[in-house]
């Protein structure tokens, strides 16, 4: 079977591709396990050099997710599975409303239509976000039954995506699932335009000997998940039989609710004798406002009951990052 | 100022236009009350004869709500107010998914963009529906804080519309409000393709001496509102200052939770000596399934605290219909 990963050359897309290569098989639209013979990483631009850890099964294609003809040309087999990660992120969406709607809303619709057009009812995992929550009515702890009143355009497009994935699934056009991601740490490389980008930077920059200025205060709380766990959960959610999900296909992932101060403590604990860049606090009102609108605590009883994985604590996440990217 | 009513030649659109003519003034984008000098009823088709009760201020225009150039040409003044009622209804949306998305989702986006393009931040009232609720997780009684997991495509497009109206308002592009309508009774004329159409038919057909076959059983519960109350509430919600609404601009209207059996009793009580067509029960699985997915009870504390109106009971609704349409 073929796997398409949109946003595929991004960090999570690449980690997912590597995990799928290692795994070798997935459930096909037929309901049976099938060998993966192609993984297509689709993204708006290709990386300058081919990322490591990808074998010849992995192909890279570029284009606009909102380009219906282009997307239809990629969803070219009935035995296909789709992971839809392509997205404008939170900070960028606040700065460019029209781009967020085109990529996140139009793009998702284009992809859902291409999947529907196959007629084989392919499984599709849509990457949603805890940014679907927010607003005056948000309870202290959010969960799968909480009303979504997002306070960023990014969050709005994710909430709309969840609704569309539910309805395309209800109508039998696809077999969709939405995975509501907390902030995923620790992303290697450069900061991105997500308002949560500092939650990786606070580890990544100091570990590379680079100073890091935090745009929020140390008492800011964020629900986070390690990337290994997040990738594992995307695959587990893909593999779950539809009947286990019922008629709400969107599942909030387990997360650790941690303060930024706890992130710094974990970094120092795990880093041991490594030389660390300096961490300073330099609040940025734009970032602070976005992050303050997100939930600070989540319950993930449904995810746990569905067999999704959870991180034990921050320390193994930091150790995993050092192992994967700094060894 | 100019008022645009989409779906304007439908029943609620016409009743709203008549109420606005009587009222004469409304809050303009400037925040000040202004004389209404034009009411534009926009709809996909014009009625064969000009509806009664409309003076020369009222104009009728036809076209597709998803036609961006057409809609932009109608939103041609800065001093404008918009009531967006145009919609594919519930039963039709279930039968024609693509039409529901084009009219209800694309059409709403086109209208929001046209309003945004004015730059004057016009007020806009979007007609949403209790069909935004549904699914396994729906509580016994719904309210403004309940998660929306609609189980019809119609309900999905309404939930998406609420999210977009919130975000366009948050970004300062418009000053929007969504009015979540229960089933509105008693609509004159012919049955439409709404799954709830029988809730008007059960009164309307017998009062016209026509037999009526109910597609649901007598114990089916429906939240309903009389049209006079619904129109009054659309205007009250339009007139509310934005700060009273906070960051969730969608308000569930007060409703009466009544069984179909109670509708029949009210009809007989109010009809007195009139000859009534016969009512029979002939369950239709398609209609029953849609209606059973909707909430059977609502709380509307927020609506009440905002000063929106409520019906006292069914009897005055039936009397009002006889007065307005059968006298």
XYZ file of C-alpha atoms in Angstrom:
654
model
C 0.000 0.000 0.000
C 0.926 3.670 -0.374
C 1.118 6.161 2.483
C 0.787 9.876 1.811
C 2.024 12.267 4.480
C 1.146 15.919 3.864
C 3.512 18.361 5.512
C 5.707 15.320 5.071
C 9.114 16.993 5.121
C 8.353 18.743 8.397
C 9.717 17.310 11.611
C 6.711 15.189 12.590
C 6.221 14.038 8.995
C 9.795 12.784 8.758
C 9.680 11.088 12.157
C 6.424 9.423 11.152
C 7.915 8.267 7.833
C 10.888 6.734 9.643
C 8.586 4.953 12.090
C 6.445 3.621 9.225
C 9.522 2.336 7.376
C 10.591 0.490 10.506
C 7.082 -0.875 10.938
C 6.723 -1.937 7.286
C 2.979 -2.588 7.292
C -0.286 -0.820 8.008
C -3.971 -1.500 7.691
C -5.120 -0.929 4.112
C -8.605 0.309 3.158
C -9.502 -3.380 2.767
C -9.160 -3.703 6.538
C -6.203 -6.068 6.166
C -2.574 -5.396 7.015
C -0.554 -4.626 3.899
C 3.107 -4.007 3.077
C 3.971 -0.348 2.615
C 5.642 -0.087 -0.791
C 5.599 3.698 -1.087
C 5.622 6.615 1.340
C 5.007 9.949 -0.348
C 6.105 13.022 1.571
C 4.170 15.961 0.171
C 5.136 19.470 1.195
C 5.155 23.031 -0.045
C 8.938 22.870 -0.562
C 11.533 20.087 -0.588
C 14.430 20.115 1.876
C 17.777 21.098 0.267
C 19.227 17.652 0.929
C 17.399 14.352 1.241
C 16.710 13.727 4.934
C 18.490 10.779 6.550
C 16.814 7.534 7.506
C 14.584 7.272 4.430
C 14.948 4.348 2.031
C 13.941 4.114 -1.638
C 10.287 3.558 -0.756
C 10.149 7.187 0.309
C 9.417 9.782 -2.375
C 9.179 13.537 -1.995
C 6.735 15.711 -3.953
C 6.061 19.414 -3.670
C 3.064 21.628 -4.325
C 0.184 23.525 -2.774
C -2.172 21.491 -0.569
C -5.064 23.633 -1.876
C -4.294 22.652 -5.507
C -7.030 20.114 -6.208
C -5.538 18.689 -9.416
C -2.123 18.283 -7.821
C -3.509 16.549 -4.733
C -5.742 14.263 -6.800
C -2.654 13.176 -8.767
C -0.981 12.019 -5.545
C -3.950 10.090 -4.162
C -3.606 7.748 -7.124
C -4.260 4.323 -5.630
C -7.157 2.664 -3.864
C -4.830 0.966 -1.367
C -3.746 4.163 0.300
C -3.465 5.600 3.795
C -3.159 9.313 4.549
C -1.615 11.337 7.348
C -2.578 14.990 6.947
C -0.054 17.137 8.806
C 0.277 20.075 6.383
C -0.690 23.271 8.138
C 0.037 26.903 8.682
C 0.981 27.092 12.365
C -0.488 29.206 15.152
C 1.649 32.345 15.109
C 1.730 32.473 11.325
C -2.044 31.982 11.130
C -2.621 34.972 13.411
C -0.439 37.087 11.157
C -1.875 35.790 7.881
C -5.568 34.944 8.145
C -6.049 34.318 4.432
C -3.098 31.957 4.199
C -4.383 29.998 7.216
C -7.789 29.579 5.607
C -6.318 28.603 2.239
C -3.844 26.052 3.539
C -5.622 24.724 6.618
C -9.268 24.899 5.538
C -9.249 24.782 1.718
C -6.276 22.411 1.756
C -8.025 19.997 4.098
C -11.152 20.071 1.957
C -9.127 19.376 -1.191
C -7.445 16.411 0.461
C -10.718 15.022 1.840
C -12.271 15.292 -1.636
C -9.312 13.493 -3.221
C -9.614 10.707 -0.653
C -13.376 10.499 -1.190
C -12.893 10.323 -4.974
C -10.956 7.040 -4.611
C -14.115 5.314 -3.487
C -12.045 2.895 -1.406
C -12.774 4.734 1.883
C -9.131 5.234 2.842
C -8.101 5.793 6.418
C -6.960 9.339 7.103
C -5.378 10.816 10.218
C -5.804 14.588 10.551
C -3.415 16.453 12.843
C -5.549 18.725 14.989
C -4.394 20.699 18.016
C -5.322 21.683 21.560
C -5.550 25.174 20.046
C -9.145 24.201 19.191
C -9.868 25.109 22.820
C -9.956 28.590 24.279
C -12.194 31.473 25.202
C -14.039 32.672 28.260
C -16.070 29.493 28.624
C -13.109 27.080 28.605
C -13.011 24.905 31.750
C -9.856 24.588 33.858
C -9.179 21.154 32.378
C -10.175 20.286 28.824
C -11.106 16.921 27.391
C -12.836 15.346 24.412
C -16.295 16.548 25.536
C -15.380 20.221 25.877
C -16.840 22.831 23.548
C -14.372 24.267 21.097
C -14.244 28.059 21.032
C -10.760 28.616 19.591
C -9.193 32.058 19.949
C -6.720 31.758 17.092
C -7.437 31.373 13.382
C -5.190 28.298 13.487
C -7.390 26.764 16.172
C -10.531 27.626 14.195
C -9.233 25.842 11.103
C -8.341 22.796 13.212
C -11.807 22.710 14.822
C -13.361 22.944 11.350
C -11.081 20.137 10.139
C -12.296 17.900 12.983
C -15.920 18.594 12.012
C -15.224 17.796 8.355
C -13.293 14.602 9.147
C -16.229 13.489 11.313
C -18.756 14.180 8.571
C -16.746 12.653 5.714
C -16.415 9.567 7.908
C -20.094 9.535 8.899
C -21.055 9.710 5.239
C -18.743 6.791 4.472
C -16.476 8.811 2.155
C -13.347 8.099 4.202
C -12.439 6.408 7.476
C -11.040 9.431 9.262
C -9.561 10.168 12.638
C -8.357 13.453 14.119
C -5.470 13.451 16.534
C -5.550 16.505 18.781
C -1.896 17.230 19.452
C -0.549 19.100 22.456
C 2.688 21.026 21.945
C 5.188 18.500 20.567
C 8.720 18.679 21.901
C 11.674 18.656 21.151
C 11.798 19.714 17.478
C 15.339 19.914 16.047
C 16.473 22.626 13.647
C 15.274 26.214 13.664
C 12.378 27.848 15.531
C 9.153 27.915 13.493
C 6.238 30.366 13.581
C 4.182 28.318 16.022
C 3.499 30.334 19.169
C 4.641 27.236 21.068
C 7.987 27.088 19.250
C 9.899 28.145 22.383
C 8.871 24.891 24.120
C 11.372 23.111 21.870
C 13.811 26.016 21.799
C 14.146 26.026 25.579
C 15.826 22.615 25.284
C 17.293 22.734 21.793
C 19.152 26.034 21.874
C 20.889 25.570 25.259
C 21.863 21.974 24.337
C 23.543 23.388 21.211
C 25.347 25.967 23.314
C 23.097 28.730 21.987
C 21.402 31.264 24.240
C 17.622 31.155 24.405
C 15.256 34.054 25.170
C 11.891 32.742 26.368
C 8.878 34.750 25.143
C 6.790 33.671 28.149
C 7.352 33.593 31.901
C 8.600 30.493 33.751
C 5.212 29.842 35.341
C 3.478 29.444 31.964
C 1.907 25.973 31.809
C 1.838 23.964 28.600
C 0.483 20.513 27.793
C 3.332 18.788 25.940
C 4.095 15.416 24.398
C 7.395 13.970 23.270
C 7.633 13.419 19.534
C 8.292 9.690 19.866
C 5.032 9.312 21.763
C 3.138 11.561 19.358
C 4.281 9.579 16.304
C 3.441 6.297 18.009
C -0.013 7.665 18.854
C -0.671 8.826 15.283
C 0.016 5.273 14.116
C -2.045 3.692 16.904
C -4.982 5.969 16.119
C -4.659 5.120 12.416
C -4.752 1.422 13.288
C -7.786 1.557 15.599
C -10.963 0.029 14.174
C -13.498 2.786 13.401
C -16.130 1.301 15.696
C -13.911 1.974 18.716
C -14.092 5.687 17.935
C -17.849 6.079 17.680
C -19.217 9.168 15.987
C -16.654 11.640 17.287
C -13.438 10.749 15.492
C -11.316 13.412 17.230
C -9.166 12.216 20.123
C -7.098 14.419 22.420
C -3.665 12.898 22.986
C -2.217 12.295 26.446
C 0.023 15.142 27.512
C 2.181 16.299 30.376
C 1.000 19.586 31.865
C 4.281 21.256 32.730
C 5.508 24.760 33.481
C 8.284 26.312 31.465
C 10.266 26.368 34.710
C 9.936 22.569 34.938
C 11.221 22.325 31.370
C 14.332 24.268 32.367
C 14.826 22.054 35.459
C 14.500 18.879 33.407
C 16.979 20.210 30.863
C 19.563 20.946 33.558
C 19.003 17.570 35.227
C 19.394 15.548 32.027
C 22.173 17.661 30.478
C 24.554 16.805 33.292
C 27.969 18.234 32.493
C 27.106 19.520 29.017
C 27.756 23.195 28.428
C 24.404 24.903 28.062
C 23.521 28.182 26.363
C 21.966 30.709 28.676
C 18.201 30.951 29.177
C 16.644 34.364 29.755
C 13.022 35.429 30.067
C 11.949 38.103 27.583
C 8.147 38.094 27.414
C 6.615 38.765 23.968
C 3.001 40.011 24.282
C 1.943 38.484 20.914
C 3.202 35.010 21.888
C 2.063 35.285 25.508
C -1.462 36.196 24.466
C -1.783 33.220 22.114
C -0.321 30.738 24.585
C -2.400 32.104 27.480
C -5.524 31.352 25.433
C -4.767 27.636 25.264
C -5.796 25.125 27.922
C -3.347 24.574 30.775
C -4.599 21.127 31.748
C -6.154 18.251 29.877
C -7.808 14.984 30.698
C -7.182 12.236 28.213
C -9.247 9.416 29.649
C -10.606 8.573 26.214
C -7.132 8.386 24.655
C -5.951 6.109 27.451
C -8.995 3.872 27.134
C -8.269 3.619 23.406
C -4.753 2.398 24.161
C -2.837 5.505 23.192
C 0.568 6.061 24.759
C 1.635 8.611 27.368
C 4.984 10.133 28.329
C 6.067 9.370 31.884
C 7.867 12.632 32.476
C 9.959 15.282 30.761
C 13.343 13.660 31.443
C 12.978 10.715 29.023
C 11.848 13.180 26.336
C 15.045 15.209 26.773
C 17.175 12.037 26.867
C 15.464 10.786 23.677
C 16.224 14.034 21.875
C 19.892 13.900 22.862
C 20.010 10.276 21.677
C 18.263 10.964 18.347
C 19.857 14.264 17.401
C 22.956 15.009 19.442
C 24.784 11.671 19.642
C -28.693 52.239 6.053
C -29.121 49.137 3.903
C -30.110 45.727 5.208
C -29.277 42.586 3.248
C -31.192 39.427 4.076
C -29.870 36.296 2.370
C -32.451 33.599 1.904
C -34.573 36.709 1.990
C -37.619 35.423 0.135
C -37.934 32.447 2.448
C -40.479 32.532 5.227
C -38.215 33.824 7.995
C -36.551 36.305 5.626
C -39.892 37.829 4.656
C -41.148 37.968 8.249
C -37.889 39.629 9.256
C -38.169 42.158 6.405
C -41.709 43.038 7.489
C -40.587 43.469 11.090
C -37.689 45.706 10.003
C -39.974 47.877 7.866
C -42.249 48.357 10.860
C -39.259 49.154 13.047
C -37.714 51.564 10.546
C -34.270 51.887 12.152
C -31.368 49.712 13.192
C -27.851 50.138 14.534
C -25.461 50.987 11.701
C -21.767 49.992 11.648
C -21.082 53.430 13.151
C -22.782 52.192 16.323
C -25.599 54.732 15.922
C -29.234 54.076 15.068
C -29.927 54.825 11.412
C -32.990 54.884 9.173
C -33.336 51.821 6.969
C -33.646 53.106 3.412
C -33.200 49.779 1.619
C -33.848 46.142 2.460
C -32.416 43.754 -0.101
C -33.887 40.260 -0.140
C -31.345 38.008 -1.826
C -32.341 34.482 -2.739
C -31.619 31.747 -5.245
C -34.968 32.406 -6.965
C -37.579 35.133 -6.777
C -41.168 34.337 -5.764
C -43.625 34.370 -8.715
C -45.475 37.366 -7.268
C -44.167 40.086 -5.004
C -44.901 39.098 -1.402
C -47.367 41.272 0.513
C -46.406 43.677 3.255
C -43.261 45.011 1.573
C -42.965 48.674 0.612
C -40.748 50.319 -2.008
C -37.694 50.160 0.254
C -37.651 46.415 -0.269
C -35.809 45.089 -3.320
C -35.423 41.493 -4.436
C -32.278 40.118 -6.092
C -31.454 36.578 -7.134
C -28.257 34.605 -7.522
C -25.986 32.012 -5.956
C -24.741 32.791 -2.447
C -21.418 31.147 -3.368
C -20.907 33.571 -6.306
C -18.308 35.955 -4.870
C -18.667 38.678 -7.520
C -22.444 38.661 -7.237
C -22.408 38.883 -3.443
C -19.765 41.613 -3.445
C -22.012 43.658 -5.750
C -24.823 43.523 -3.186
C -22.714 44.472 -0.166
C -22.159 47.842 -1.807
C -22.359 50.291 1.088
C -20.433 50.844 4.277
C -23.621 51.552 6.253
C -24.963 48.050 5.945
C -26.358 45.325 8.193
C -26.622 41.666 7.191
C -28.913 38.811 8.165
C -27.577 35.581 6.671
C -30.419 33.071 6.453
C -29.612 31.415 3.097
C -29.088 27.713 3.605
C -29.670 24.246 2.295
C -31.863 22.641 4.968
C -31.313 19.471 6.978
C -33.039 16.805 4.901
C -31.752 18.241 1.630
C -28.203 18.464 3.017
C -28.261 14.774 3.917
C -29.302 13.936 0.375
C -26.901 16.345 -1.325
C -23.636 16.711 0.578
C -21.907 18.768 -2.125
C -24.765 21.239 -2.403
C -24.802 21.684 1.390
C -21.093 22.456 1.428
C -21.325 24.832 -1.523
C -24.298 26.819 -0.265
C -23.842 26.632 3.494
C -20.057 26.613 3.820
C -18.721 28.294 0.648
C -21.682 30.673 0.600
C -21.095 31.763 4.182
C -17.402 32.319 3.473
C -18.209 34.399 0.385
C -20.607 36.557 2.383
C -18.164 37.001 5.282
C -15.455 38.048 2.821
C -17.781 40.561 1.149
C -18.647 42.020 4.560
C -14.969 42.129 5.541
C -14.083 43.878 2.269
C -16.280 46.856 3.204
C -13.875 47.716 5.996
C -16.734 49.229 8.009
C -17.095 46.170 10.274
C -20.781 45.600 9.566
C -22.975 43.693 11.961
C -24.009 40.304 10.673
C -26.473 37.806 12.126
C -25.894 34.211 11.006
C -28.780 31.763 11.304
C -27.385 28.649 12.940
C -29.389 25.716 14.265
C -29.722 23.291 17.167
C -28.679 20.718 14.555
C -25.099 21.665 15.534
C -25.655 19.293 18.450
C -25.809 15.526 18.274
C -23.841 12.353 18.686
C -23.136 9.875 21.424
C -21.627 12.446 23.753
C -24.567 14.872 23.671
C -25.955 15.566 27.151
C -29.672 15.244 27.922
C -30.043 19.023 27.836
C -27.902 21.193 25.576
C -26.797 24.778 26.084
C -24.258 27.284 24.846
C -21.346 25.469 26.538
C -22.014 22.058 24.993
C -19.616 20.518 22.492
C -20.916 20.414 18.959
C -20.735 17.013 17.322
C -23.396 17.376 14.630
C -24.707 14.226 12.959
C -26.004 15.856 9.796
C -24.051 17.677 7.105
C -26.424 20.602 7.624
C -25.461 20.726 11.305
C -21.754 20.500 10.422
C -22.000 23.486 8.093
C -23.830 25.460 10.782
C -21.184 24.605 13.411
C -18.482 25.699 10.966
C -20.388 28.916 10.281
C -20.466 29.692 14.018
C -16.683 29.171 14.207
C -16.080 31.455 11.225
C -18.409 34.178 12.504
C -16.555 34.072 15.833
C -13.171 34.362 14.154
C -14.126 37.072 11.652
C -15.472 39.012 14.640
C -12.408 38.336 16.797
C -10.175 39.595 14.006
C -12.305 42.754 13.735
C -13.419 42.043 10.143
C -17.122 42.106 11.045
C -19.262 42.369 14.163
C -20.967 39.006 13.928
C -23.505 37.081 15.922
C -24.886 33.575 15.380
C -28.431 32.825 16.380
C -28.924 29.120 17.045
C -32.499 28.473 16.004
C -34.680 25.656 17.264
C -37.357 24.387 14.884
C -39.377 27.436 13.875
C -43.147 27.009 13.649
C -45.622 27.563 11.970
C -44.340 28.129 8.433
C -47.093 28.815 5.870
C -47.051 27.415 2.342
C -45.680 24.063 1.320
C -43.544 21.569 3.269
C -39.807 22.089 2.671
C -36.928 19.592 2.784
C -36.043 20.271 6.410
C -36.388 17.110 8.475
C -38.366 19.250 10.922
C -40.835 20.393 8.255
C -43.653 18.307 9.767
C -43.583 20.477 12.919
C -45.221 23.211 10.854
C -47.232 20.792 8.721
C -48.910 19.263 11.768
C -50.630 22.615 12.333
C -50.735 24.065 8.832
C -52.238 21.189 6.860
C -55.101 20.348 9.274
C -55.962 24.066 9.623
C -56.292 24.194 5.815
C -58.533 21.124 5.872
C -55.737 18.996 4.430
C -54.756 15.627 5.893
C -51.301 15.346 7.439
C -49.145 12.212 7.750
C -46.550 12.659 10.497
C -43.140 11.096 9.722
C -42.374 10.672 13.445
C -44.265 9.252 16.414
C -46.320 11.400 18.786
C -43.795 11.075 21.607
C -40.984 12.683 19.553
C -39.752 15.775 21.417
C -38.703 18.919 19.569
C -37.430 22.278 20.805
C -39.555 24.833 18.927
C -39.982 28.582 18.746
C -42.762 30.623 17.199
C -41.681 32.683 14.196
C -42.727 35.987 15.772
C -40.414 35.284 18.707
C -37.591 34.077 16.434
C -37.734 37.212 14.276
C -37.826 39.440 17.346
C -34.797 37.581 18.733
C -32.813 37.933 15.510
C -33.321 41.681 15.725
C -32.528 41.822 19.461
C -29.338 39.841 18.924
C -28.365 42.150 16.041
C -28.898 45.152 18.317
C -26.891 43.837 21.296
C -23.545 45.546 21.848
C -20.688 43.144 20.981
C -19.174 43.333 24.466
C -22.284 41.673 25.924
C -21.541 38.609 23.821
C -17.920 38.063 24.790
C -15.806 35.829 22.595
C -18.451 33.268 21.755
C -20.871 35.070 19.473
C -23.247 32.109 19.078
C -26.376 32.171 21.226
C -28.947 29.398 21.518
C -32.456 30.817 21.383
C -35.099 30.069 24.006
C -37.336 27.228 22.924
C -40.288 25.178 24.087
C -39.455 21.492 24.405
C -42.685 19.870 23.263
C -43.796 16.495 22.023
C -45.541 16.118 18.695
C -48.538 14.890 20.696
C -48.621 18.221 22.550
C -48.555 20.016 19.194
C -51.660 18.087 18.127
C -53.406 18.876 21.437
C -52.610 22.574 21.138
C -53.894 22.616 17.570
C -57.210 21.051 18.607
C -57.539 23.381 21.573
C -56.938 26.550 19.581
C -58.795 25.495 16.406
C -62.086 25.305 18.274
C -64.876 24.629 15.803
C -62.724 24.801 12.669
C -62.803 21.761 10.426
C -59.406 20.092 10.631
C -57.713 17.727 8.182
C -56.909 14.344 9.632
C -53.564 13.633 11.324
C -52.053 10.183 10.967
C -48.711 8.798 12.084
C -46.607 7.300 9.280
C -43.019 7.077 10.526
C -40.309 7.761 7.903
C -36.978 6.209 8.963
C -34.896 8.898 7.149
C -36.679 11.757 8.937
C -36.910 9.907 12.253
C -33.189 9.246 12.288
C -32.281 12.878 11.652
C -34.729 14.240 14.211
C -33.729 11.648 16.836
C -30.142 12.919 16.537
C -31.084 16.418 17.649
C -31.289 17.527 21.279
C -34.624 17.051 23.010
C -34.079 19.683 25.688
C -32.199 22.944 25.856
C -31.218 25.435 28.473
C -31.122 29.014 27.292
C -29.929 30.819 30.383
C -27.511 32.882 28.335
C -30.200 33.960 25.870
C -32.478 34.967 28.734
C -29.715 36.889 30.478
C -29.091 38.715 27.186
C -32.720 39.789 27.077
C -33.897 37.518 24.275
C -37.591 36.646 24.145
C -39.308 33.331 24.906
C -42.647 31.825 23.895
C -44.988 31.155 26.794
C -46.605 28.080 25.308
C -47.745 26.551 22.018
C -51.258 28.017 22.055
C -50.295 31.655 21.362
C -48.076 30.439 18.505
C -51.026 28.661 16.883
C -53.296 31.678 17.489
C -50.661 33.976 15.964
C -50.461 31.832 12.835
C -54.244 31.851 12.397
C -54.222 35.615 12.852
C -51.365 36.231 10.399
C -52.228 33.754 7.684
C -55.786 32.480 7.987
C -57.811 35.577 8.870
